[in-house]
GROMACS .gro file of N, CA and C in nm:
model
  534
    1UNK      N    1   5.591  -4.200 -19.563
    1UNK     CA    2   5.723  -4.344 -19.577
    1UNK      C    3   5.801  -4.308 -19.510
    2UNK      N    4   5.969  -4.464 -19.441
    2UNK     CA    5   6.028  -4.448 -19.403
    2UNK      C    6   6.120  -4.483 -19.493
    3UNK      N    7   6.085  -4.539 -19.641
    3UNK     CA    8   6.161  -4.576 -19.727
    3UNK      C    9   6.106  -4.619 -19.860
    4UNK      N   10   6.205  -4.564 -19.954
    4UNK     CA   11   6.182  -4.704 -20.118
    4UNK      C   12   6.180  -4.793 -20.147
    5UNK      N   13   6.103  -4.896 -20.113
    5UNK     CA   14   6.195  -5.033 -20.143
    5UNK      C   15   6.192  -5.124 -20.262
    6UNK      N   16   6.335  -5.011 -20.313
    6UNK     CA   17   6.296  -4.969 -20.477
    6UNK      C   18   6.409  -5.172 -20.471
    7UNK      N   19   6.482  -5.219 -20.382
    7UNK     CA   20   6.524  -5.359 -20.406
    7UNK      C   21   6.411  -5.489 -20.394
    8UNK      N   22   6.352  -5.454 -20.337
    8UNK     CA   23   6.229  -5.557 -20.333
    8UNK      C   24   6.217  -5.696 -20.501
    9UNK      N   25   6.229  -5.785 -20.534
    9UNK     CA   26   6.283  -5.858 -20.581
    9UNK      C   27   6.087  -5.996 -20.546
   10UNK      N   28   6.088  -6.050 -20.698
   10UNK     CA   29   5.958  -6.168 -20.579
   10UNK      C   30   5.888  -6.128 -20.488
   11UNK      N   31   5.774  -5.968 -20.643
   11UNK     CA   32   5.687  -5.941 -20.538
   11UNK      C   33   5.642  -5.972 -20.542
   12UNK      N   34   5.489  -6.037 -20.438
   12UNK     CA   35   5.383  -6.119 -20.538
   12UNK      C   36   5.226  -6.062 -20.494
   13UNK      N   37   5.139  -5.998 -20.529
   13UNK     CA   38   5.051  -5.977 -20.453
   13UNK      C   39   4.889  -6.123 -20.485
   14UNK      N   40   4.847  -6.166 -20.401
   14UNK     CA   41   4.724  -6.262 -20.378
   14UNK      C   42   4.685  -6.184 -20.315
   15UNK      N   43   4.510  -6.197 -20.409
   15UNK     CA   44   4.405  -6.225 -20.339
   15UNK      C   45   4.284  -6.329 -20.366
   16UNK      N   46   4.228  -6.365 -20.230
   16UNK     CA   47   4.164  -6.455 -20.257
   16UNK      C   48   3.997  -6.459 -20.264
   17UNK      N   49   3.905  -6.425 -20.366
   17UNK     CA   50   3.768  -6.372 -20.318
   17UNK      C   51   3.757  -6.345 -20.207
   18UNK      N   52   3.667  -6.279 -20.162
   18UNK     CA   53   3.615  -6.300 -19.998
   18UNK      C   54   3.679  -6.339 -19.899
   19UNK      N   55   3.806  -6.353 -19.895
   19UNK     CA   56   3.912  -6.392 -19.853
   19UNK      C   57   4.078  -6.319 -19.848
   20UNK      N   58   4.187  -6.441 -19.819
   20UNK     CA   59   4.246  -6.320 -19.802
   20UNK      C   60   4.365  -6.262 -19.896
   21UNK      N   61   4.421  -6.153 -19.845
   21UNK     CA   62   4.547  -6.016 -19.987
   21UNK      C   63   4.611  -6.005 -19.928
   22UNK      N   64   4.710  -6.070 -19.991
   22UNK     CA   65   4.820  -5.976 -19.914
   22UNK      C   66   4.956  -5.948 -19.973
   23UNK      N   67   5.091  -5.986 -19.961
   23UNK     CA   68   5.138  -5.928 -19.963
   23UNK      C   69   5.314  -5.988 -19.907
   24UNK      N   70   5.411  -6.046 -20.078
   24UNK     CA   71   5.528  -6.082 -19.974
   24UNK      C   72   5.638  -6.078 -20.118
   25UNK      N   73   5.734  -6.031 -20.074
   25UNK     CA   74   5.841  -6.040 -20.153
   25UNK      C   75   5.955  -6.044 -20.114
   26UNK      N   76   6.109  -6.089 -20.167
   26UNK     CA   77   6.156  -6.133 -20.141
   26UNK      C   78   6.335  -5.974 -20.111
   27UNK      N   79   6.395  -5.943 -20.027
   27UNK     CA   80   6.445  -5.837 -19.969
   27UNK      C   81   6.648  -5.791 -19.989
   28UNK      N   82   6.687  -5.763 -20.048
   28UNK     CA   83   6.846  -5.797 -20.000
   28UNK      C   84   6.910  -5.797 -19.854
   29UNK      N   85   6.949  -5.848 -19.837
   29UNK     CA   86   7.076  -5.958 -19.693
   29UNK      C   87   7.154  -5.783 -19.687
   30UNK      N   88   7.224  -5.724 -19.771
   30UNK     CA   89   7.270  -5.635 -19.722
   30UNK      C   90   7.233  -5.455 -19.780
   31UNK      N   91   7.052  -5.470 -19.745
   31UNK     CA   92   7.012  -5.328 -19.787
   31UNK      C   93   6.996  -5.333 -19.614
   32UNK      N   94   7.046  -5.124 -19.586
   32UNK     CA   95   7.027  -5.102 -19.512
   32UNK      C   96   6.846  -5.044 -19.424
   33UNK      N   97   6.780  -5.114 -19.564
   33UNK     CA   98   6.638  -5.080 -19.515
   33UNK      C   99   6.583  -5.204 -19.401
   34UNK      N  100   6.626  -5.272 -19.459
   34UNK     CA  101   6.499  -5.441 -19.357
   34UNK      C  102   6.537  -5.315 -19.210
   35UNK      N  103   6.596  -5.275 -19.153
   35UNK     CA  104   6.528  -5.283 -19.064
   35UNK      C  105   6.375  -5.178 -19.051
   36UNK      N  106   6.339  -5.096 -19.129
   36UNK     CA  107   6.195  -5.023 -19.098
   36UNK      C  108   6.033  -5.180 -19.130
   37UNK      N  109   6.187  -5.268 -19.134
   37UNK     CA  110   6.032  -5.335 -19.239
   37UNK      C  111   5.995  -5.389 -19.042
   38UNK      N  112   5.947  -5.339 -18.933
   38UNK     CA  113   5.948  -5.430 -18.852
   38UNK      C  114   5.760  -5.498 -18.861
   39UNK      N  115   5.692  -5.565 -18.769
   39UNK     CA  116   5.622  -5.630 -18.764
   39UNK      C  117   5.500  -5.502 -18.727
   40UNK      N  118   5.382  -5.522 -18.775
   40UNK     CA  119   5.317  -5.382 -18.790
   40UNK      C  120   5.339  -5.305 -18.834
   41UNK      N  121   5.405  -5.248 -18.864
   41UNK     CA  122   5.460  -5.121 -19.003
   41UNK      C  123   5.336  -5.158 -19.120
   42UNK      N  124   5.328  -5.025 -19.181
   42UNK     CA  125   5.286  -5.028 -19.291
   42UNK      C  126   5.363  -5.044 -19.434
   43UNK      N  127   5.347  -5.138 -19.526
   43UNK     CA  128   5.383  -5.139 -19.686
   43UNK      C  129   5.327  -5.068 -19.716
   44UNK      N  130   5.330  -4.987 -19.913
   44UNK     CA  131   5.242  -4.963 -20.011
   44UNK      C  132   5.286  -5.049 -20.187
   45UNK      N  133   5.182  -5.063 -20.200
   45UNK     CA  134   5.251  -5.185 -20.327
   45UNK      C  135   5.148  -5.144 -20.447
   46UNK      N  136   5.152  -5.052 -20.463
   46UNK     CA  137   5.033  -5.046 -20.645
   46UNK      C  138   4.935  -4.961 -20.509
   47UNK      N  139   4.899  -4.930 -20.470
   47UNK     CA  140   4.850  -4.768 -20.353
   47UNK      C  141   4.704  -4.859 -20.293
   48UNK      N  142   4.768  -5.000 -20.262
   48UNK     CA  143   4.716  -5.086 -20.094
   48UNK      C  144   4.852  -5.063 -20.004
   49UNK      N  145   4.783  -5.087 -19.910
   49UNK     CA  146   4.830  -5.039 -19.796
   49UNK      C  147   4.841  -5.245 -19.671
   50UNK      N  148   4.961  -5.280 -19.621
   50UNK     CA  149   4.951  -5.419 -19.570
   50UNK      C  150   5.064  -5.304 -19.528
   51UNK      N  151   5.039  -5.433 -19.431
   51UNK     CA  152   5.070  -5.477 -19.281
   51UNK      C  153   5.170  -5.576 -19.277
   52UNK      N  154   5.321  -5.586 -19.210
   52UNK     CA  155   5.424  -5.647 -19.185
   52UNK      C  156   5.377  -5.744 -19.140
   53UNK      N  157   5.331  -5.853 -19.119
   53UNK     CA  158   5.333  -5.996 -18.992
   53UNK      C  159   5.421  -6.077 -18.973
   54UNK      N  160   5.519  -6.058 -19.094
   54UNK     CA  161   5.644  -6.186 -19.083
   54UNK      C  162   5.741  -6.152 -19.175
   55UNK      N  163   5.809  -6.159 -19.093
   55UNK     CA  164   5.965  -6.188 -19.194
   55UNK      C  165   6.036  -6.275 -19.165
   56UNK      N  166   6.126  -6.358 -19.242
   56UNK     CA  167   6.152  -6.492 -19.254
   56UNK      C  168   6.328  -6.509 -19.359
   57UNK      N  169   6.436  -6.602 -19.307
   57UNK     CA  170   6.584  -6.584 -19.365
   57UNK      C  171   6.568  -6.671 -19.433
   58UNK      N  172   6.598  -6.732 -19.539
   58UNK     CA  173   6.648  -6.844 -19.614
   58UNK      C  174   6.839  -6.901 -19.665
   59UNK      N  175   6.825  -6.995 -19.699
   59UNK     CA  176   6.970  -6.977 -19.693
   59UNK      C  177   6.954  -7.107 -19.804
   60UNK      N  178   6.949  -7.141 -19.943
   60UNK     CA  179   6.944  -7.201 -20.080
   60UNK      C  180   7.067  -7.167 -20.153
   61UNK      N  181   7.163  -7.180 -20.129
   61UNK     CA  182   7.320  -7.091 -20.174
   61UNK      C  183   7.299  -6.958 -20.202
   62UNK      N  184   7.206  -6.906 -20.216
   62UNK     CA  185   7.240  -6.754 -20.162
   62UNK      C  186   7.184  -6.758 -19.999
   63UNK      N  187   7.188  -6.598 -19.958
   63UNK     CA  188   7.117  -6.614 -19.808
   63UNK      C  189   6.985  -6.476 -19.865
   64UNK      N  190   6.865  -6.497 -19.871
   64UNK     CA  191   6.731  -6.450 -19.912
   64UNK      C  192   6.652  -6.437 -19.739
   65UNK      N  193   6.553  -6.303 -19.784
   65UNK     CA  194   6.554  -6.256 -19.676
   65UNK      C  195   6.373  -6.234 -19.767
   66UNK      N  196   6.255  -6.352 -19.660
   66UNK     CA  197   6.167  -6.307 -19.769
   66UNK      C  198   6.057  -6.189 -19.647
   67UNK      N  199   5.929  -6.096 -19.695
   67UNK     CA  200   5.883  -5.988 -19.581
   67UNK      C  201   5.742  -6.113 -19.650
   68UNK      N  202   5.598  -6.063 -19.559
   68UNK     CA  203   5.505  -6.178 -19.605
   68UNK      C  204   5.385  -6.060 -19.500
   69UNK      N  205   5.304  -6.016 -19.533
   69UNK     CA  206   5.236  -5.839 -19.541
   69UNK      C  207   5.097  -5.894 -19.564
   70UNK      N  208   4.988  -5.899 -19.463
   70UNK     CA  209   4.894  -5.844 -19.501
   70UNK      C  210   4.765  -5.745 -19.531
   71UNK      N  211   4.674  -5.768 -19.648
   71UNK     CA  212   4.573  -5.610 -19.684
   71UNK      C  213   4.567  -5.594 -19.521
   72UNK      N  214   4.607  -5.393 -19.477
   72UNK     CA  215   4.512  -5.374 -19.344
   72UNK      C  216   4.328  -5.348 -19.372
   73UNK      N  217   4.255  -5.462 -19.469
   73UNK     CA  218   4.198  -5.501 -19.378
   73UNK      C  219   4.240  -5.623 -19.263
   74UNK      N  220   4.292  -5.674 -19.248
   74UNK     CA  221   4.330  -5.748 -19.136
   74UNK      C  222   4.255  -5.698 -19.024
   75UNK      N  223   4.308  -5.582 -19.026
   75UNK     CA  224   4.257  -5.465 -18.917
   75UNK      C  225   4.181  -5.559 -18.863
   76UNK      N  226   4.061  -5.507 -18.953
   76UNK     CA  227   3.907  -5.516 -18.942
   76UNK      C  228   3.923  -5.664 -18.807
   77UNK      N  229   4.007  -5.757 -18.811
   77UNK     CA  230   3.935  -5.931 -18.691
   77UNK      C  231   4.095  -5.845 -18.543
   78UNK      N  232   4.070  -5.722 -18.626
   78UNK     CA  233   4.168  -5.726 -18.460
   78UNK      C  234   4.067  -5.706 -18.320
   79UNK      N  235   3.894  -5.587 -18.421
   79UNK     CA  236   3.780  -5.509 -18.292
   79UNK      C  237   3.723  -5.673 -18.238
   80UNK      N  238   3.777  -5.673 -18.114
   80UNK     CA  239   3.663  -5.759 -18.088
   80UNK      C  240   3.452  -5.721 -18.100
   81UNK      N  241   3.402  -5.758 -18.049
   81UNK     CA  242   3.263  -5.755 -18.118
   81UNK      C  243   3.192  -5.867 -17.957
   82UNK      N  244   3.196  -5.872 -17.870
   82UNK     CA  245   3.155  -5.882 -17.751
   82UNK      C  246   3.050  -5.936 -17.788
   83UNK      N  247   2.928  -5.886 -17.866
   83UNK     CA  248   2.727  -5.894 -17.897
   83UNK      C  249   2.760  -5.758 -17.989
   84UNK      N  250   2.586  -5.909 -18.080
   84UNK     CA  251   2.595  -5.850 -18.190
   84UNK      C  252   2.436  -5.880 -18.159
   85UNK      N  253   2.390  -5.829 -18.140
   85UNK     CA  254   2.239  -5.782 -18.190
   85UNK      C  255   2.139  -5.905 -18.260
   86UNK      N  256   2.034  -5.900 -18.219
   86UNK     CA  257   2.042  -5.975 -18.428
   86UNK      C  258   1.964  -5.833 -18.504
   87UNK      N  259   1.980  -5.851 -18.637
   87UNK     CA  260   1.983  -5.753 -18.755
   87UNK      C  261   1.899  -5.810 -18.899
   88UNK      N  262   1.758  -5.786 -18.885
   88UNK     CA  263   1.656  -5.881 -18.854
   88UNK      C  264   1.587  -5.809 -19.019
   89UNK      N  265   1.642  -5.848 -19.198
   89UNK     CA  266   1.590  -5.748 -19.229
   89UNK      C  267   1.662  -5.652 -19.286
   90UNK      N  268   1.771  -5.676 -19.253
   90UNK     CA  269   1.862  -5.519 -19.279
   90UNK      C  270   1.898  -5.477 -19.438
   91UNK      N  271   1.944  -5.462 -19.485
   91UNK     CA  272   2.067  -5.434 -19.609
   91UNK      C  273   2.170  -5.464 -19.604
   92UNK      N  274   2.260  -5.483 -19.641
   92UNK     CA  275   2.405  -5.597 -19.592
   92UNK      C  276   2.485  -5.462 -19.539
   93UNK      N  277   2.399  -5.286 -19.652
   93UNK     CA  278   2.533  -5.182 -19.567
   93UNK      C  279   2.482  -5.142 -19.439
   94UNK      N  280   2.387  -5.179 -19.429
   94UNK     CA  281   2.300  -5.179 -19.335
   94UNK      C  282   2.406  -5.218 -19.188
   95UNK      N  283   2.415  -5.379 -19.197
   95UNK     CA  284   2.496  -5.461 -19.156
   95UNK      C  285   2.611  -5.374 -19.155
   96UNK      N  286   2.693  -5.411 -19.154
   96UNK     CA  287   2.822  -5.338 -19.248
   96UNK      C  288   2.921  -5.198 -19.176
   97UNK      N  289   2.749  -5.135 -19.157
   97UNK     CA  290   2.709  -5.011 -19.065
   97UNK      C  291   2.797  -5.030 -18.948
   98UNK      N  292   2.728  -5.180 -18.869
   98UNK     CA  293   2.657  -5.169 -18.722
   98UNK      C  294   2.822  -5.226 -18.693
   99UNK      N  295   2.853  -5.359 -18.784
   99UNK     CA  296   2.989  -5.414 -18.794
   99UNK      C  297   3.074  -5.354 -18.778
  100UNK      N  298   3.116  -5.252 -18.812
  100UNK     CA  299   3.275  -5.193 -18.850
  100UNK      C  300   3.242  -5.041 -18.793
  101UNK      N  301   3.125  -5.025 -18.633
  101UNK     CA  302   3.152  -4.931 -18.594
  101UNK      C  303   3.255  -4.918 -18.508
  102UNK      N  304   3.253  -4.787 -18.507
  102UNK     CA  305   3.465  -4.809 -18.437
  102UNK      C  306   3.575  -4.759 -18.505
  103UNK      N  307   3.549  -4.834 -18.541
  103UNK     CA  308   3.729  -4.933 -18.654
  103UNK      C  309   3.778  -4.761 -18.774
  104UNK      N  310   3.824  -4.804 -18.820
  104UNK     CA  311   3.951  -4.715 -18.887
  104UNK      C  312   3.783  -4.752 -19.042
  105UNK      N  313   3.734  -4.805 -19.090
  105UNK     CA  314   3.687  -4.885 -19.221
  105UNK      C  315   3.580  -4.762 -19.206
  106UNK      N  316   3.539  -4.779 -19.379
  106UNK     CA  317   3.473  -4.623 -19.426
  106UNK      C  318   3.381  -4.739 -19.517
  107UNK      N  319   3.270  -4.759 -19.471
  107UNK     CA  320   3.153  -4.862 -19.608
  107UNK      C  321   3.139  -4.733 -19.659
  108UNK      N  322   3.118  -4.807 -19.761
  108UNK     CA  323   3.134  -4.700 -19.907
  108UNK      C  324   2.933  -4.671 -19.943
  109UNK      N  325   2.942  -4.537 -20.017
  109UNK     CA  326   2.833  -4.556 -19.958
  109UNK      C  327   2.716  -4.557 -20.143
  110UNK      N  328   2.642  -4.535 -20.227
  110UNK     CA  329   2.571  -4.623 -20.307
  110UNK      C  330   2.673  -4.568 -20.399
  111UNK      N  331   2.619  -4.448 -20.347
  111UNK     CA  332   2.686  -4.340 -20.471
  111UNK      C  333   2.824  -4.417 -20.531
  112UNK      N  334   2.927  -4.342 -20.424
  112UNK     CA  335   3.132  -4.396 -20.409
  112UNK      C  336   3.103  -4.492 -20.540
  113UNK      N  337   3.056  -4.668 -20.531
  113UNK     CA  338   3.012  -4.802 -20.523
  113UNK      C  339   2.959  -4.758 -20.642
  114UNK      N  340   2.833  -4.662 -20.693
  114UNK     CA  341   2.824  -4.615 -20.812
  114UNK      C  342   2.938  -4.591 -20.915
  115UNK      N  343   3.001  -4.490 -20.893
  115UNK     CA  344   3.075  -4.433 -20.930
  115UNK      C  345   3.230  -4.504 -21.035
  116UNK      N  346   3.170  -4.593 -20.937
  116UNK     CA  347   3.350  -4.736 -20.993
  116UNK      C  348   3.265  -4.790 -21.053
  117UNK      N  349   3.121  -4.794 -21.104
  117UNK     CA  350   3.105  -4.895 -21.180
  117UNK      C  351   3.019  -5.045 -21.115
  118UNK      N  352   3.016  -5.035 -21.027
  118UNK     CA  353   2.929  -5.142 -20.976
  118UNK      C  354   2.848  -5.152 -20.845
  119UNK      N  355   2.750  -5.218 -20.788
  119UNK     CA  356   2.608  -5.192 -20.756
  119UNK      C  357   2.675  -5.280 -20.573
  120UNK      N  358   2.588  -5.232 -20.510
  120UNK     CA  359   2.561  -5.263 -20.390
  120UNK      C  360   2.517  -5.358 -20.393
  121UNK      N  361   2.532  -5.498 -20.283
  121UNK     CA  362   2.413  -5.596 -20.246
  121UNK      C  363   2.326  -5.511 -20.196
  122UNK      N  364   2.116  -5.527 -20.275
  122UNK     CA  365   2.060  -5.516 -20.172
  122UNK      C  366   2.020  -5.584 -20.118
  123UNK      N  367   2.026  -5.717 -20.135
  123UNK     CA  368   1.858  -5.804 -20.094
  123UNK      C  369   1.915  -5.805 -19.930
  124UNK      N  370   1.808  -5.776 -19.852
  124UNK     CA  371   1.744  -5.801 -19.745
  124UNK      C  372   1.722  -5.916 -19.694
  125UNK      N  373   1.823  -5.877 -19.586
  125UNK     CA  374   1.836  -5.969 -19.541
  125UNK      C  375   1.874  -6.022 -19.312
  126UNK      N  376   1.886  -6.168 -19.211
  126UNK     CA  377   1.928  -6.123 -19.133
  126UNK      C  378   2.094  -6.179 -19.059
  127UNK      N  379   2.108  -6.136 -18.954
  127UNK     CA  380   2.234  -6.170 -18.899
  127UNK      C  381   2.226  -6.234 -18.773
  128UNK      N  382   2.155  -6.320 -18.697
  128UNK     CA  383   2.067  -6.347 -18.591
  128UNK      C  384   2.161  -6.363 -18.489
  129UNK      N  385   2.193  -6.355 -18.372
  129UNK     CA  386   2.271  -6.209 -18.341
  129UNK      C  387   2.418  -6.298 -18.261
  130UNK      N  388   2.511  -6.281 -18.246
  130UNK     CA  389   2.616  -6.340 -18.216
  130UNK      C  390   2.698  -6.283 -18.122
  131UNK      N  391   2.822  -6.356 -18.090
  131UNK     CA  392   2.898  -6.309 -17.982
  131UNK      C  393   3.010  -6.395 -17.927
  132UNK      N  394   3.164  -6.278 -17.957
  132UNK     CA  395   3.271  -6.328 -17.960
  132UNK      C  396   3.291  -6.299 -18.090
  133UNK      N  397   3.275  -6.170 -18.198
  133UNK     CA  398   3.311  -6.206 -18.279
  133UNK      C  399   3.355  -6.109 -18.388
  134UNK      N  400   3.399  -6.072 -18.501
  134UNK     CA  401   3.503  -5.940 -18.483
  134UNK      C  402   3.383  -5.935 -18.633
  135UNK      N  403   3.437  -5.770 -18.669
  135UNK     CA  404   3.358  -5.767 -18.860
  135UNK      C  405   3.359  -5.790 -18.964
  136UNK      N  406   3.516  -5.860 -18.967
  136UNK     CA  407   3.515  -5.975 -19.084
  136UNK      C  408   3.443  -6.133 -19.086
  137UNK      N  409   3.383  -6.147 -19.001
  137UNK     CA  410   3.301  -6.265 -18.901
  137UNK      C  411   3.173  -6.307 -18.973
  138UNK      N  412   3.120  -6.117 -18.930
  138UNK     CA  413   3.025  -6.043 -19.020
  138UNK      C  414   3.035  -6.012 -19.134
  139UNK      N  415   3.078  -6.030 -19.207
  139UNK     CA  416   3.070  -6.010 -19.345
  139UNK      C  417   3.158  -6.082 -19.432
  140UNK      N  418   3.163  -6.253 -19.385
  140UNK     CA  419   3.117  -6.347 -19.433
  140UNK      C  420   3.000  -6.502 -19.364
  141UNK      N  421   2.954  -6.424 -19.220
  141UNK     CA  422   2.786  -6.450 -19.225
  141UNK      C  423   2.695  -6.400 -19.276
  142UNK      N  424   2.738  -6.251 -19.327
  142UNK     CA  425   2.598  -6.166 -19.471
  142UNK      C  426   2.620  -6.246 -19.582
  143UNK      N  427   2.748  -6.298 -19.636
  143UNK     CA  428   2.758  -6.319 -19.752
  143UNK      C  429   2.725  -6.455 -19.814
  144UNK      N  430   2.774  -6.585 -19.671
  144UNK     CA  431   2.663  -6.665 -19.621
  144UNK      C  432   2.560  -6.652 -19.700
  145UNK      N  433   2.480  -6.543 -19.583
  145UNK     CA  434   2.339  -6.510 -19.564
  145UNK      C  435   2.277  -6.529 -19.710
  146UNK      N  436   2.389  -6.430 -19.765
  146UNK     CA  437   2.322  -6.393 -19.938
  146UNK      C  438   2.313  -6.537 -20.026
  147UNK      N  439   2.416  -6.578 -19.976
  147UNK     CA  440   2.444  -6.649 -20.104
  147UNK      C  441   2.457  -6.566 -20.222
  148UNK      N  442   2.555  -6.478 -20.225
  148UNK     CA  443   2.634  -6.402 -20.361
  148UNK      C  444   2.681  -6.233 -20.277
  149UNK      N  445   2.745  -6.239 -20.318
  149UNK     CA  446   2.815  -6.045 -20.258
  149UNK      C  447   2.988  -6.071 -20.329
  150UNK      N  448   3.036  -5.965 -20.315
  150UNK     CA  449   3.173  -5.993 -20.302
  150UNK      C  450   3.237  -5.844 -20.265
  151UNK      N  451   3.288  -5.896 -20.183
  151UNK     CA  452   3.355  -5.787 -20.111
  151UNK      C  453   3.465  -5.701 -20.162
  152UNK      N  454   3.437  -5.546 -20.205
  152UNK     CA  455   3.548  -5.501 -20.244
  152UNK      C  456   3.600  -5.435 -20.158
  153UNK      N  457   3.732  -5.391 -20.139
  153UNK     CA  458   3.840  -5.351 -20.118
  153UNK      C  459   3.899  -5.192 -20.160
  154UNK      N  460   3.944  -5.079 -20.170
  154UNK     CA  461   4.017  -4.992 -20.162
  154UNK      C  462   4.058  -4.993 -19.993
  155UNK      N  463   4.211  -5.017 -19.924
  155UNK     CA  464   4.195  -4.991 -19.897
  155UNK      C  465   4.128  -4.979 -19.736
  156UNK      N  466   4.120  -4.873 -19.690
  156UNK     CA  467   4.004  -4.792 -19.572
  156UNK      C  468   3.806  -4.867 -19.637
  157UNK      N  469   3.895  -4.877 -19.712
  157UNK     CA  470   3.740  -4.806 -19.809
  157UNK      C  471   3.632  -4.986 -19.830
  158UNK      N  472   3.540  -4.951 -19.805
  158UNK     CA  473   3.520  -5.117 -19.879
  158UNK      C  474   3.383  -5.096 -19.855
  159UNK      N  475   3.315  -5.195 -19.973
  159UNK     CA  476   3.203  -5.231 -19.989
  159UNK      C  477   3.153  -5.410 -20.008
  160UNK      N  478   3.012  -5.466 -20.066
  160UNK     CA  479   3.022  -5.585 -20.031
  160UNK      C  480   2.928  -5.516 -20.161
  161UNK      N  481   2.972  -5.576 -20.315
  161UNK     CA  482   2.860  -5.536 -20.402
  161UNK      C  483   2.838  -5.696 -20.510
  162UNK      N  484   2.761  -5.667 -20.564
  162UNK     CA  485   2.692  -5.773 -20.616
  162UNK      C  486   2.819  -5.823 -20.692
  163UNK      N  487   2.923  -5.725 -20.747
  163UNK     CA  488   3.022  -5.809 -20.823
  163UNK      C  489   3.111  -5.724 -20.916
  164UNK      N  490   3.230  -5.749 -20.881
  164UNK     CA  491   3.338  -5.660 -20.883
  164UNK      C  492   3.375  -5.642 -21.060
  165UNK      N  493   3.437  -5.504 -21.050
  165UNK     CA  494   3.378  -5.535 -21.223
  165UNK      C  495   3.325  -5.464 -21.304
  166UNK      N  496   3.322  -5.502 -21.402
  166UNK     CA  497   3.141  -5.485 -21.507
  166UNK      C  498   3.234  -5.604 -21.631
  167UNK      N  499   3.045  -5.624 -21.669
  167UNK     CA  500   3.099  -5.698 -21.759
  167UNK      C  501   3.116  -5.628 -21.889
  168UNK      N  502   3.180  -5.706 -21.927
  168UNK     CA  503   3.345  -5.638 -22.074
  168UNK      C  504   3.290  -5.726 -22.205
  169UNK      N  505   3.150  -5.805 -22.170
  169UNK     CA  506   3.140  -5.908 -22.302
  169UNK      C  507   3.166  -5.990 -22.340
  170UNK      N  508   3.344  -6.051 -22.283
  170UNK     CA  509   3.409  -6.114 -22.374
  170UNK      C  510   3.390  -6.254 -22.253
  171UNK      N  511   3.440  -6.320 -22.276
  171UNK     CA  512   3.453  -6.455 -22.166
  171UNK      C  513   3.517  -6.645 -22.228
  172UNK      N  514   3.538  -6.684 -22.224
  172UNK     CA  515   3.678  -6.793 -22.263
  172UNK      C  516   3.576  -6.936 -22.308
  173UNK      N  517   3.566  -6.987 -22.384
  173UNK     CA  518   3.453  -7.130 -22.373
  173UNK      C  519   3.589  -7.245 -22.454
  174UNK      N  520   3.524  -7.288 -22.390
  174UNK     CA  521   3.616  -7.426 -22.395
  174UNK      C  522   3.584  -7.501 -22.591
  175UNK      N  523   3.712  -7.506 -22.660
  175UNK     CA  524   3.740  -7.566 -22.807
  175UNK      C  525   3.814  -7.581 -22.884
  176UNK      N  526   3.805  -7.652 -22.997
  176UNK     CA  527   3.951  -7.755 -23.004
  176UNK      C  528   4.016  -7.665 -23.087
  177UNK      N  529   4.137  -7.638 -23.166
  177UNK     CA  530   4.231  -7.594 -23.307
  177UNK      C  531   4.208  -7.682 -23.393
  178UNK      N  532   4.116  -7.742 -23.463
  178UNK     CA  533   4.163  -7.883 -23.580
  178UNK      C  534   4.172  -7.860 -23.683
   0.00000   0.00000   0.00000
């Protein structure tokens, strides 16, 4: 890496299930490390890689600089698929292998997913032909067709699993404390 961003404040990772995965933080105005926060450079936070996509400055009493980053999974949206032939009666994994071919992303094996205590979404499904698309659009269509599934992301390793995490037996209920 180029620098340790030890002066970062208001660090926030936000992740929407099957949606955006972002990092934002404020950085001191007087730091010489600001020069390393160039657009498309990578920032690692909590073991996950993010790319800087926007920097801004504001003055509300004191001058602050804010950096916003998107997870590297957003790189998959940059790969253009001119035409995806129909995939009939396929597993989600085989569809994802086709969609992510030629990218840096690794579609995890069933064994790798089981080691994490999860299970691949296994229902057979169809993806009708798609044109002018990208791998993430294929995944969104896949989830919509299945009516279930959660996209597990760990940097460049991805899988469409039944459910992220394990059932711990804990649950929340609505009750009154009288």
